[in-house]
Coordinates of C-alpha atoms in Angstrom, one line a residue:
M1 CA 25.6 -12.8 15.4
V2 CA 26.9 -9.2 15.4
I3 CA 25.8 -8.7 11.8
K4 CA 22.4 -10.2 12.7
F5 CA 22.0 -7.7 15.5
I6 CA 22.9 -4.8 13.2
C7 CA 20.3 -6.0 10.7
I8 CA 17.6 -6.1 13.3
H9 CA 18.6 -2.8 14.8
N10 CA 18.6 -1.0 11.4
C11 CA 15.3 -2.6 10.5
S12 CA 13.8 -1.3 13.7
I13 CA 15.1 2.2 13.0
S14 CA 13.6 2.2 9.5
F15 CA 10.3 1.0 10.8
R16 CA 10.2 3.8 13.3
L17 CA 11.1 6.4 10.6
N18 CA 8.4 5.1 8.4
D19 CA 5.8 5.3 11.2
N20 CA 6.9 9.0 11.7
L21 CA 6.7 9.7 8.0
L22 CA 3.2 8.2 7.8
D23 CA 2.1 10.1 10.9
S24 CA 3.2 13.4 9.2
V25 CA 1.4 12.8 5.9
Q26 CA -1.7 11.7 7.8
A27 CA -1.7 15.0 9.7
I28 CA -1.3 16.9 6.4
F29 CA -4.2 14.9 5.0
R30 CA -6.5 15.7 7.9
S31 CA -5.6 19.4 7.8
W32 CA -6.5 19.6 4.1
F33 CA -9.4 17.2 3.7
V34 CA -11.0 16.8 7.1
D35 CA -10.5 20.2 8.8
Y36 CA -10.1 22.1 5.4
D37 CA -7.5 24.4 6.9
P38 CA -6.3 25.7 3.5
F39 CA -9.9 26.5 2.6
D40 CA -11.0 28.6 5.6
G41 CA -12.4 25.5 7.3
V42 CA -15.1 24.8 4.6
C43 CA -15.2 22.2 1.9
P44 CA -14.9 24.0 -1.4
S45 CA -18.1 24.0 -3.5
N46 CA -16.3 23.0 -6.7
W47 CA -15.3 19.6 -5.3
E48 CA -17.3 16.7 -6.6
T49 CA -18.8 13.5 -5.2
G50 CA -17.6 10.5 -7.3
C51 CA -16.6 7.0 -6.6
V52 CA -13.3 5.1 -6.2
E53 CA -13.4 4.0 -9.8
D54 CA -13.2 7.7 -10.8
I55 CA -9.8 8.1 -9.1
A56 CA -8.3 4.5 -9.3
E57 CA -7.4 2.2 -12.1
F58 CA -7.8 -1.5 -11.3
F59 CA -5.4 -4.2 -12.4
D60 CA -7.1 -7.2 -10.7
S61 CA -7.3 -9.1 -14.0
M62 CA -3.5 -9.5 -14.0
R63 CA -3.4 -11.2 -10.6
K64 CA -2.4 -14.9 -10.6
P65 CA -2.4 -17.1 -7.5
L66 CA 0.4 -19.7 -7.2
S67 CA -0.1 -22.7 -4.9
S68 CA 2.6 -23.5 -2.3
L69 CA 3.5 -26.5 -4.4
E70 CA 4.0 -24.4 -7.5
R71 CA 6.3 -22.1 -5.4
T72 CA 8.3 -24.8 -3.8
D73 CA 11.2 -25.1 -6.3
M74 CA 11.2 -21.4 -7.4
E75 CA 14.2 -19.2 -6.8
R76 CA 13.3 -16.7 -4.1
I77 CA 13.8 -13.4 -6.0
Y78 CA 10.6 -11.3 -6.2
P79 CA 8.1 -10.8 -3.4
Y80 CA 4.8 -12.7 -3.7
Y81 CA 2.0 -10.6 -2.1
G82 CA -1.2 -11.7 -0.4
A83 CA -4.0 -9.8 1.2
V84 CA -1.9 -7.9 3.8
S85 CA 1.7 -8.9 3.4
I86 CA 4.4 -10.8 1.5
V87 CA 3.7 -14.5 1.8
D88 CA 6.6 -15.8 -0.2
Y89 CA 9.2 -15.1 -2.9
V90 CA 9.1 -16.4 -6.5
D91 CA 11.3 -16.4 -9.6
D92 CA 9.2 -14.1 -11.8
Y93 CA 7.0 -11.0 -11.5
I94 CA 3.7 -9.7 -12.9
F95 CA 3.9 -6.1 -11.8
D96 CA 6.7 -3.5 -12.0
G97 CA 6.2 -0.1 -10.5
E98 CA 4.3 1.7 -7.7
Y99 CA 0.9 0.2 -6.8
L100 CA -1.6 -0.1 -3.9
L101 CA -2.7 -3.5 -2.8
V102 CA -6.1 -3.3 -1.0
S103 CA -7.1 -6.3 1.0
E104 CA -9.9 -8.2 -0.7
D105 CA -10.6 -11.0 1.7
G106 CA -9.1 -12.9 4.6
I107 CA -9.3 -12.7 8.4
Y108 CA -9.1 -8.9 8.2
V109 CA -10.0 -6.5 5.4
V110 CA -10.6 -3.3 7.5
D111 CA -9.1 -2.1 10.8
E112 CA -11.0 -1.2 14.0
N113 CA -12.1 2.1 12.4
G114 CA -13.4 0.5 9.2
H115 CA -10.4 1.7 7.2
P116 CA -9.2 -0.7 4.4
L117 CA -5.9 -2.5 4.9
I118 CA -3.6 -1.2 2.2
Q119 CA 0.0 -2.1 1.1
H120 CA 1.8 0.7 -0.7
I121 CA 4.6 -0.9 -2.7
S122 CA 7.1 -0.3 -5.4
G123 CA 9.2 -2.5 -7.6
K124 CA 8.8 -5.9 -9.3
F125 CA 6.4 -8.3 -7.6
W126 CA 3.8 -11.0 -8.0
A127 CA 0.4 -10.8 -6.4
N128 CA -2.3 -13.4 -5.7
N129 CA -6.1 -12.8 -5.9
H130 CA -6.6 -11.8 -2.3
A131 CA -5.7 -8.1 -2.8
H132 CA -7.1 -5.6 -5.3
I133 CA -4.3 -4.0 -7.4
L134 CA -4.7 -0.2 -7.9
K135 CA -3.0 2.8 -9.3
G136 CA -4.1 6.4 -9.1
K137 CA -5.7 8.4 -12.0
S138 CA -7.5 11.7 -12.7
G139 CA -5.1 13.8 -10.6
F140 CA -4.5 11.1 -8.0
N141 CA -1.1 9.4 -7.7
E142 CA -0.5 6.3 -5.5
D143 CA 0.4 8.5 -2.6
S144 CA -2.8 10.6 -2.5
L145 CA -4.9 7.6 -3.4
Y146 CA -3.4 5.7 -0.5
L147 CA -4.3 8.5 1.9
F148 CA -7.9 9.0 0.6
L149 CA -8.6 5.2 0.8
A150 CA -6.8 4.6 4.1
N151 CA -8.9 7.4 5.8
T152 CA -12.3 6.2 4.4
N153 CA -14.6 4.0 6.5
M154 CA -15.4 1.1 4.2
A155 CA -16.9 -1.2 6.8
P156 CA -20.4 -0.8 5.2
I157 CA -19.2 -2.7 2.1
V158 CA -17.6 -5.6 3.9
T159 CA -19.5 -8.8 3.2
G160 CA -19.3 -12.2 4.7
A161 CA -19.1 -13.2 8.4
A162 CA -16.8 -16.2 8.4
Q163 CA -14.7 -14.8 5.5
P164 CA -14.8 -10.9 5.4
K165 CA -14.6 -9.6 1.8
I166 CA -14.5 -6.3 -0.1
N167 CA -15.5 -7.3 -3.6
Q168 CA -14.3 -5.3 -6.6
A169 CA -17.8 -4.0 -7.6
N170 CA -18.4 -2.6 -4.1
L171 CA -15.0 -1.0 -3.9
K172 CA -15.3 0.6 -7.4
S173 CA -18.7 2.1 -6.6
F174 CA -17.8 3.4 -3.1
P175 CA -18.6 7.1 -2.9
I176 CA -15.7 9.5 -2.3
T177 CA -15.2 13.3 -2.4
I178 CA -13.0 14.4 -5.3
P179 CA -11.1 17.7 -5.0
D180 CA -10.4 19.8 -8.0
S181 CA -7.2 19.1 -10.1
E182 CA -5.3 22.2 -8.8
T183 CA -5.8 21.2 -5.2
M184 CA -4.6 17.7 -5.9
L185 CA -1.5 18.9 -7.8
K186 CA -0.5 21.1 -4.8
F187 CA -1.3 18.3 -2.3
N188 CA 0.6 15.7 -4.3
N189 CA 3.7 17.9 -4.5
I190 CA 3.7 18.4 -0.7
I191 CA 3.3 14.7 0.3
Q192 CA 5.5 13.1 -2.4
P193 CA 8.9 13.6 -0.6
F194 CA 7.4 11.8 2.5
F195 CA 6.3 8.8 0.5
D196 CA 9.5 8.7 -1.6
Q197 CA 11.5 8.4 1.6
R198 CA 9.1 5.9 3.0
L199 CA 9.5 3.6 0.0
T200 CA 13.2 4.0 0.1
N201 CA 13.2 2.9 3.7
E202 CA 11.0 -0.1 2.9
S203 CA 13.4 -1.1 0.2
E204 CA 16.2 -1.0 2.7
I205 CA 14.2 -3.1 5.2
K206 CA 13.6 -5.8 2.6
K207 CA 17.3 -5.9 1.8
L208 CA 18.2 -6.2 5.5
E209 CA 15.5 -8.9 6.1
A210 CA 16.9 -10.8 3.1
L211 CA 20.4 -10.5 4.5
Q212 CA 19.2 -11.7 7.9
S213 CA 17.4 -14.7 6.4
L214 CA 20.6 -15.6 4.4
L215 CA 22.7 -15.4 7.5
L216 CA 20.3 -17.6 9.5
T217 CA 20.4 -20.1 6.7
R218 CA 24.2 -20.3 6.7
L219 CA 24.3 -20.6 10.5
V220 CA 21.9 -23.6 10.3
D221 CA 23.9 -25.2 7.6

């Protein structure tokens, strides 16, 4: 029970640290791309208006849903992601690396401010067809892409009443301001250490949660 308490305590600390890290990069994002502090308070004239497809590469075609029956006898090794969270663990993976998973459908696809629900993950994993799979491109990495999408009101492209949905076509064509490459390079360099630490903390959380689950299983046995 002592080990279980330590696991829970350390998980709680890591969650709080990640919240603080995210608050910090959100503040930096607002300073640069909402208040335009580094640009004398004015949006630079050389920034362009494009769409999400211009800054994000989509990997939706690689998704593969697995039924609960198919997952029953699998060894629990790699996380199996759904729209907003890990829903199970499976014995194989489709993706390996850093990706963004943008909720496609489900009970919630945007928050109370219309911002899309995004999972920023790294490592080996499987994903079903309830989340769009994205990586950054054209000067955007996964860190900066996360911030730009997470701070954009996408409520206007949510369809369906009983089952809210952001379909791929609407997400790809959603308009977004695209800063010049020099600005993005500077911004990426500033925020990268925050996100690197955040992903490290999340990896530690997953290990602690797995250890806690193992301990509980042994206690029951």
